[in-house]
PDB file of C-alpha atoms in Angstrom:
ATOM      1  CA  MET A 295     135.222 130.342  73.727  1.00 82.00           C
ATOM      2  CA  LYS A 296     134.155 126.939  74.228  1.00 92.00           C
ATOM      3  CA  LYS A 297     133.461 125.947  77.668  1.00 97.00           C
ATOM      4  CA  THR A 298     135.949 123.106  78.644  1.00 98.00           C
ATOM      5  CA  LEU A 299     135.701 120.297  81.083  1.00 98.00           C
ATOM      6  CA  VAL A 300     139.104 118.890  82.100  1.00 98.00           C
ATOM      7  CA  LEU A 301     138.675 115.513  83.841  1.00 98.00           C
ATOM      8  CA  VAL A 302     142.108 114.642  85.520  1.00 97.00           C
ATOM      9  CA  PHE A 303     142.819 110.930  86.283  1.00 97.00           C
ATOM     10  CA  HIS A 304     145.981 110.788  88.329  1.00 95.00           C
ATOM     11  CA  PRO A 305     145.986 108.517  91.488  1.00 90.00           C
ATOM     12  CA  SER A 306     148.650 110.600  92.944  1.00 85.00           C
ATOM     13  CA  LEU A 307     148.296 114.208  91.397  1.00 74.00           C
ATOM     14  CA  ASN A 308     149.548 116.033  94.456  1.00 79.00           C
ATOM     15  CA  GLY A 309     152.186 113.324  95.419  1.00 74.00           C
ATOM     16  CA  GLN A 310     153.910 111.701  92.439  1.00 80.00           C
ATOM     17  CA  SER A 311     152.848 113.676  89.626  1.00 84.00           C
ATOM     18  CA  HIS A 312     154.905 116.503  88.366  1.00 88.00           C
ATOM     19  CA  VAL A 313     153.705 117.001  84.801  1.00 94.00           C
ATOM     20  CA  ASN A 314     149.807 116.308  85.183  1.00 94.00           C
ATOM     21  CA  LYS A 315     150.009 118.516  88.458  1.00 95.00           C
ATOM     22  CA  ALA A 316     151.424 121.583  86.370  1.00 96.00           C
ATOM     23  CA  LEU A 317     149.075 120.878  83.496  1.00 97.00           C
ATOM     24  CA  ALA A 318     146.067 120.810  85.712  1.00 96.00           C
ATOM     25  CA  GLU A 319     146.847 123.867  87.434  1.00 96.00           C
ATOM     26  CA  ALA A 320     147.549 125.587  84.374  1.00 97.00           C
ATOM     27  CA  ALA A 321     144.056 124.574  82.893  1.00 97.00           C
ATOM     28  CA  GLY A 322     142.580 125.850  86.114  1.00 96.00           C
ATOM     29  CA  GLU A 323     143.916 129.368  85.457  1.00 96.00           C
ATOM     30  CA  LEU A 324     142.011 129.590  82.224  1.00 96.00           C
ATOM     31  CA  ASP A 325     138.228 131.105  82.442  1.00 95.00           C
ATOM     32  CA  ASN A 326     136.602 128.757  80.283  1.00 95.00           C
ATOM     33  CA  VAL A 327     137.881 125.662  82.018  1.00 97.00           C
ATOM     34  CA  THR A 328     136.530 123.673  84.683  1.00 98.00           C
ATOM     35  CA  VAL A 329     139.068 121.060  86.229  1.00 98.00           C
ATOM     36  CA  ARG A 330     137.970 117.997  88.111  1.00 98.00           C
ATOM     37  CA  ASP A 331     140.236 115.855  89.876  1.00 97.00           C
ATOM     38  CA  GLU A 332     138.533 112.611  89.688  1.00 97.00           C
ATOM     39  CA  TYR A 333     140.679 110.641  92.221  1.00 96.00           C
ATOM     40  CA  ALA A 334     140.378 113.355  94.955  1.00 95.00           C
ATOM     41  CA  LEU A 335     136.344 113.536  94.313  1.00 97.00           C
ATOM     42  CA  TYR A 336     136.046 109.534  94.483  1.00 97.00           C
ATOM     43  CA  PRO A 337     138.891 108.021  96.549  1.00 95.00           C
ATOM     44  CA  ASP A 338     136.800 105.275  97.307  1.00 95.00           C
ATOM     45  CA  GLY A 339     136.248 104.680  93.480  1.00 94.00           C
ATOM     46  CA  ARG A 340     132.528 105.241  93.829  1.00 97.00           C
ATOM     47  CA  ILE A 341     131.568 108.020  91.160  1.00 98.00           C
ATOM     48  CA  ASP A 342     128.476 110.241  91.639  1.00 98.00           C
ATOM     49  CA  VAL A 343     127.227 109.705  87.919  1.00 98.00           C
ATOM     50  CA  LYS A 344     124.752 112.269  88.015  1.00 98.00           C
ATOM     51  CA  ALA A 345     127.307 114.908  89.016  1.00 98.00           C
ATOM     52  CA  GLU A 346     129.762 113.830  86.360  1.00 98.00           C
ATOM     53  CA  GLN A 347     127.003 113.688  83.781  1.00 98.00           C
ATOM     54  CA  ALA A 348     126.033 117.217  84.913  1.00 98.00           C
ATOM     55  CA  ALA A 349     129.575 118.414  84.580  1.00 98.00           C
ATOM     56  CA  VAL A 350     129.662 117.092  81.018  1.00 98.00           C
ATOM     57  CA  GLU A 351     126.437 118.461  80.131  1.00 98.00           C
ATOM     58  CA  ALA A 352     127.583 122.045  81.028  1.00 97.00           C
ATOM     59  CA  ALA A 353     130.485 121.749  78.808  1.00 98.00           C
ATOM     60  CA  ASP A 354     131.288 122.141  74.862  1.00 97.00           C
ATOM     61  CA  ARG A 355     134.569 120.101  75.227  1.00 98.00           C
ATOM     62  CA  VAL A 356     135.573 117.232  77.387  1.00 98.00           C
ATOM     63  CA  VAL A 357     138.967 116.316  77.971  1.00 98.00           C
ATOM     64  CA  PHE A 358     140.390 113.235  79.726  1.00 98.00           C
ATOM     65  CA  GLN A 359     143.617 114.155  81.419  1.00 97.00           C
ATOM     66  CA  PHE A 360     145.843 111.334  82.367  1.00 96.00           C
ATOM     67  CA  PRO A 361     149.395 109.548  82.572  1.00 95.00           C
ATOM     68  CA  LEU A 362     149.691 106.550  80.296  1.00 93.00           C
ATOM     69  CA  PHE A 363     149.557 103.373  82.403  1.00 89.00           C
ATOM     70  CA  TRP A 364     150.733 100.211  80.331  1.00 87.00           C
ATOM     71  CA  PHE A 365     149.505 101.771  77.179  1.00 86.00           C
ATOM     72  CA  SER A 366     146.107 102.431  78.702  1.00 89.00           C
ATOM     73  CA  SER A 367     144.624 104.789  81.228  1.00 94.00           C
ATOM     74  CA  PRO A 368     144.455 104.558  85.035  1.00 95.00           C
ATOM     75  CA  ALA A 369     141.860 102.293  86.565  1.00 95.00           C
ATOM     76  CA  LEU A 370     139.299 105.280  87.730  1.00 97.00           C
ATOM     77  CA  LEU A 371     139.180 106.410  84.113  1.00 97.00           C
ATOM     78  CA  LYS A 372     137.691 103.158  82.768  1.00 97.00           C
ATOM     79  CA  GLU A 373     135.254 102.919  85.673  1.00 97.00           C
ATOM     80  CA  TRP A 374     134.185 106.614  84.903  1.00 98.00           C
ATOM     81  CA  GLU A 375     133.548 105.458  81.327  1.00 97.00           C
ATOM     82  CA  ASP A 376     131.758 102.297  82.646  1.00 97.00           C
ATOM     83  CA  GLU A 377     129.792 104.281  84.835  1.00 97.00           C
ATOM     84  CA  VAL A 378     129.079 107.487  83.378  1.00 98.00           C
ATOM     85  CA  LEU A 379     128.718 106.830  79.569  1.00 98.00           C
ATOM     86  CA  GLU A 380     125.246 105.220  79.837  1.00 97.00           C
ATOM     87  CA  HIS A 381     123.302 103.877  77.140  1.00 97.00           C
ATOM     88  CA  GLY A 382     120.451 106.221  76.702  1.00 97.00           C
ATOM     89  CA  TRP A 383     122.455 109.127  77.955  1.00 98.00           C
ATOM     90  CA  ALA A 384     125.993 108.864  76.023  1.00 98.00           C
ATOM     91  CA  TYR A 385     124.998 106.660  73.119  1.00 96.00           C
ATOM     92  CA  GLY A 386     121.872 104.683  71.720  1.00 95.00           C
ATOM     93  CA  ALA A 387     118.767 105.804  70.132  1.00 94.00           C
ATOM     94  CA  ASP A 388     118.175 108.527  73.049  1.00 95.00           C
ATOM     95  CA  GLY A 389     121.732 109.111  73.855  1.00 95.00           C
ATOM     96  CA  HIS A 390     122.875 112.592  72.697  1.00 96.00           C
ATOM     97  CA  ALA A 391     124.716 114.082  75.710  1.00 97.00           C
ATOM     98  CA  PHE A 392     128.070 114.263  73.640  1.00 97.00           C
ATOM     99  CA  GLU A 393     126.480 115.435  70.283  1.00 95.00           C
ATOM    100  CA  GLY A 394     128.000 118.734  69.354  1.00 94.00           C
ATOM    101  CA  LYS A 395     130.755 118.584  71.895  1.00 97.00           C
ATOM    102  CA  GLU A 396     134.422 117.839  71.299  1.00 98.00           C
ATOM    103  CA  PHE A 397     136.098 115.021  72.973  1.00 98.00           C
ATOM    104  CA  ALA A 398     139.970 114.927  73.431  1.00 97.00           C
ATOM    105  CA  VAL A 399     142.740 113.432  75.636  1.00 98.00           C
ATOM    106  CA  ALA A 400     145.801 115.008  77.268  1.00 98.00           C
ATOM    107  CA  VAL A 401     148.104 112.179  78.121  1.00 97.00           C
ATOM    108  CA  SER A 402     151.664 112.049  79.420  1.00 95.00           C
ATOM    109  CA  THR A 403     154.135 109.365  78.802  1.00 94.00           C
ATOM    110  CA  GLY A 404     157.247 108.412  80.767  1.00 90.00           C
ATOM    111  CA  SER A 405     158.937 107.451  77.459  1.00 89.00           C
ATOM    112  CA  PRO A 406     160.139 109.917  74.546  1.00 86.00           C
ATOM    113  CA  GLU A 407     158.217 110.379  71.458  1.00 88.00           C
ATOM    114  CA  SER A 408     160.821 108.105  69.487  1.00 88.00           C
ATOM    115  CA  LYS A 409     159.660 105.183  71.670  1.00 88.00           C
ATOM    116  CA  TYR A 410     156.114 105.561  69.925  1.00 89.00           C
ATOM    117  CA  GLN A 411     157.129 104.695  66.482  1.00 89.00           C
ATOM    118  CA  PRO A 412     156.758 101.424  64.469  1.00 89.00           C
ATOM    119  CA  GLU A 413     160.316 101.069  64.805  1.00 89.00           C
ATOM    120  CA  GLY A 414     160.580 102.085  68.582  1.00 82.00           C
ATOM    121  CA  ASP A 415     160.426  99.934  71.303  1.00 86.00           C
ATOM    122  CA  ASN A 416     156.742 100.132  71.846  1.00 85.00           C
ATOM    123  CA  ARG A 417     156.301  99.515  68.201  1.00 90.00           C
ATOM    124  CA  PHE A 418     153.060 102.039  68.110  1.00 88.00           C
ATOM    125  CA  THR A 419     152.654 105.333  67.579  1.00 90.00           C
ATOM    126  CA  ILE A 420     150.860 107.333  70.624  1.00 92.00           C
ATOM    127  CA  GLU A 421     147.718 107.863  67.986  1.00 95.00           C
ATOM    128  CA  GLN A 422     147.709 104.014  67.655  1.00 94.00           C
ATOM    129  CA  VAL A 423     147.835 103.631  71.548  1.00 94.00           C
ATOM    130  CA  LEU A 424     144.729 105.953  71.929  1.00 97.00           C
ATOM    131  CA  VAL A 425     142.611 104.768  69.450  1.00 97.00           C
ATOM    132  CA  PRO A 426     140.239 103.078  72.005  1.00 97.00           C
ATOM    133  CA  PHE A 427     139.476 106.740  73.182  1.00 97.00           C
ATOM    134  CA  GLU A 428     139.025 107.764  69.554  1.00 97.00           C
ATOM    135  CA  GLY A 429     136.566 104.915  69.268  1.00 97.00           C
ATOM    136  CA  THR A 430     134.813 106.152  72.211  1.00 97.00           C
ATOM    137  CA  ALA A 431     134.248 109.683  70.848  1.00 98.00           C
ATOM    138  CA  ASN A 432     132.850 108.027  67.573  1.00 97.00           C
ATOM    139  CA  HIS A 433     130.593 106.060  69.603  1.00 97.00           C
ATOM    140  CA  ILE A 434     129.160 108.714  71.606  1.00 97.00           C
ATOM    141  CA  ASN A 435     128.903 111.142  68.462  1.00 96.00           C
ATOM    142  CA  ALA A 436     131.397 113.450  69.958  1.00 98.00           C
ATOM    143  CA  THR A 437     133.826 115.149  67.698  1.00 97.00           C
ATOM    144  CA  TRP A 438     137.523 113.841  68.091  1.00 98.00           C
ATOM    145  CA  VAL A 439     140.469 116.390  68.633  1.00 97.00           C
ATOM    146  CA  LYS A 440     143.995 115.253  68.023  1.00 96.00           C
ATOM    147  CA  PRO A 441     145.527 114.349  71.512  1.00 97.00           C
ATOM    148  CA  PHE A 442     147.706 116.452  73.652  1.00 97.00           C
ATOM    149  CA  VAL A 443     150.669 114.705  74.410  1.00 97.00           C
ATOM    150  CA  THR A 444     153.413 115.397  76.562  1.00 96.00           C
ATOM    151  CA  PHE A 445     156.217 112.685  76.149  1.00 94.00           C
ATOM    152  CA  ALA A 446     159.152 111.932  78.145  1.00 91.00           C
ATOM    153  CA  SER A 447     157.704 113.173  81.412  1.00 92.00           C
ATOM    154  CA  PHE A 448     160.273 111.164  83.551  1.00 89.00           C
ATOM    155  CA  GLY A 449     163.080 113.554  83.903  1.00 88.00           C
ATOM    156  CA  ILE A 450     161.337 116.480  82.154  1.00 92.00           C
ATOM    157  CA  THR A 451     163.385 119.666  82.389  1.00 93.00           C
ATOM    158  CA  ASP A 452     161.812 122.732  83.819  1.00 93.00           C
ATOM    159  CA  GLU A 453     161.993 124.337  80.272  1.00 95.00           C
ATOM    160  CA  ALA A 454     160.179 121.797  78.713  1.00 94.00           C
ATOM    161  CA  LEU A 455     157.659 121.531  81.410  1.00 95.00           C
ATOM    162  CA  ALA A 456     157.123 125.193  80.988  1.00 97.00           C
ATOM    163  CA  LYS A 457     156.435 124.932  77.248  1.00 97.00           C
ATOM    164  CA  ALA A 458     154.185 121.978  77.852  1.00 97.00           C
ATOM    165  CA  VAL A 459     151.991 124.072  80.153  1.00 97.00           C
ATOM    166  CA  GLU A 460     151.881 127.016  77.625  1.00 97.00           C
ATOM    167  CA  ASP A 461     151.095 124.383  74.576  1.00 97.00           C
ATOM    168  CA  TYR A 462     148.346 122.926  76.996  1.00 98.00           C
ATOM    169  CA  LYS A 463     146.831 126.475  77.809  1.00 97.00           C
ATOM    170  CA  ALA A 464     146.812 127.301  74.024  1.00 96.00           C
ATOM    171  CA  PHE A 465     145.218 123.778  73.308  1.00 96.00           C
ATOM    172  CA  LEU A 466     142.429 124.258  75.821  1.00 96.00           C
ATOM    173  CA  ALA A 467     141.921 127.968  74.778  1.00 91.00           C
ATOM    174  CA  LYS A 468     140.972 127.022  71.245  1.00 81.00           C
TER     175      LYS A 468
END
């Protein structure tokens, strides 16, 4: 079973988050998964690069879990990428940290899937919105895994959330 590192980027995981909190808690129940609440670890935004790199090195799969904010990620995730994915470690001639590792995102959206269609209000599919993450996986020589998406998180029913939790556990257990 692959050792999976789930890096959760939600600025209010224990406050406003309903979906991401449930998903993170479910992930933490799995023996092969380590969950890191990045906003709790770095409330001042100062990332311990070496600690993050060590966590990545100990994993076979890395998952960024976050709510979609304005077709992008929360600010700390971008800061994490800028700081942790160093030349010579994550990419470049001597950058091999992600080779042989899987890389995925687990994202939640406020809108339903119907909005993420060429004819929908957002005009783009969720796969198109997440292309920068797929590009990152390619650049760091990781194997891109199809994203795990929880649509319509605003107003999600208990039944739909329970199904998302079970589906996420299955996604992480692969």
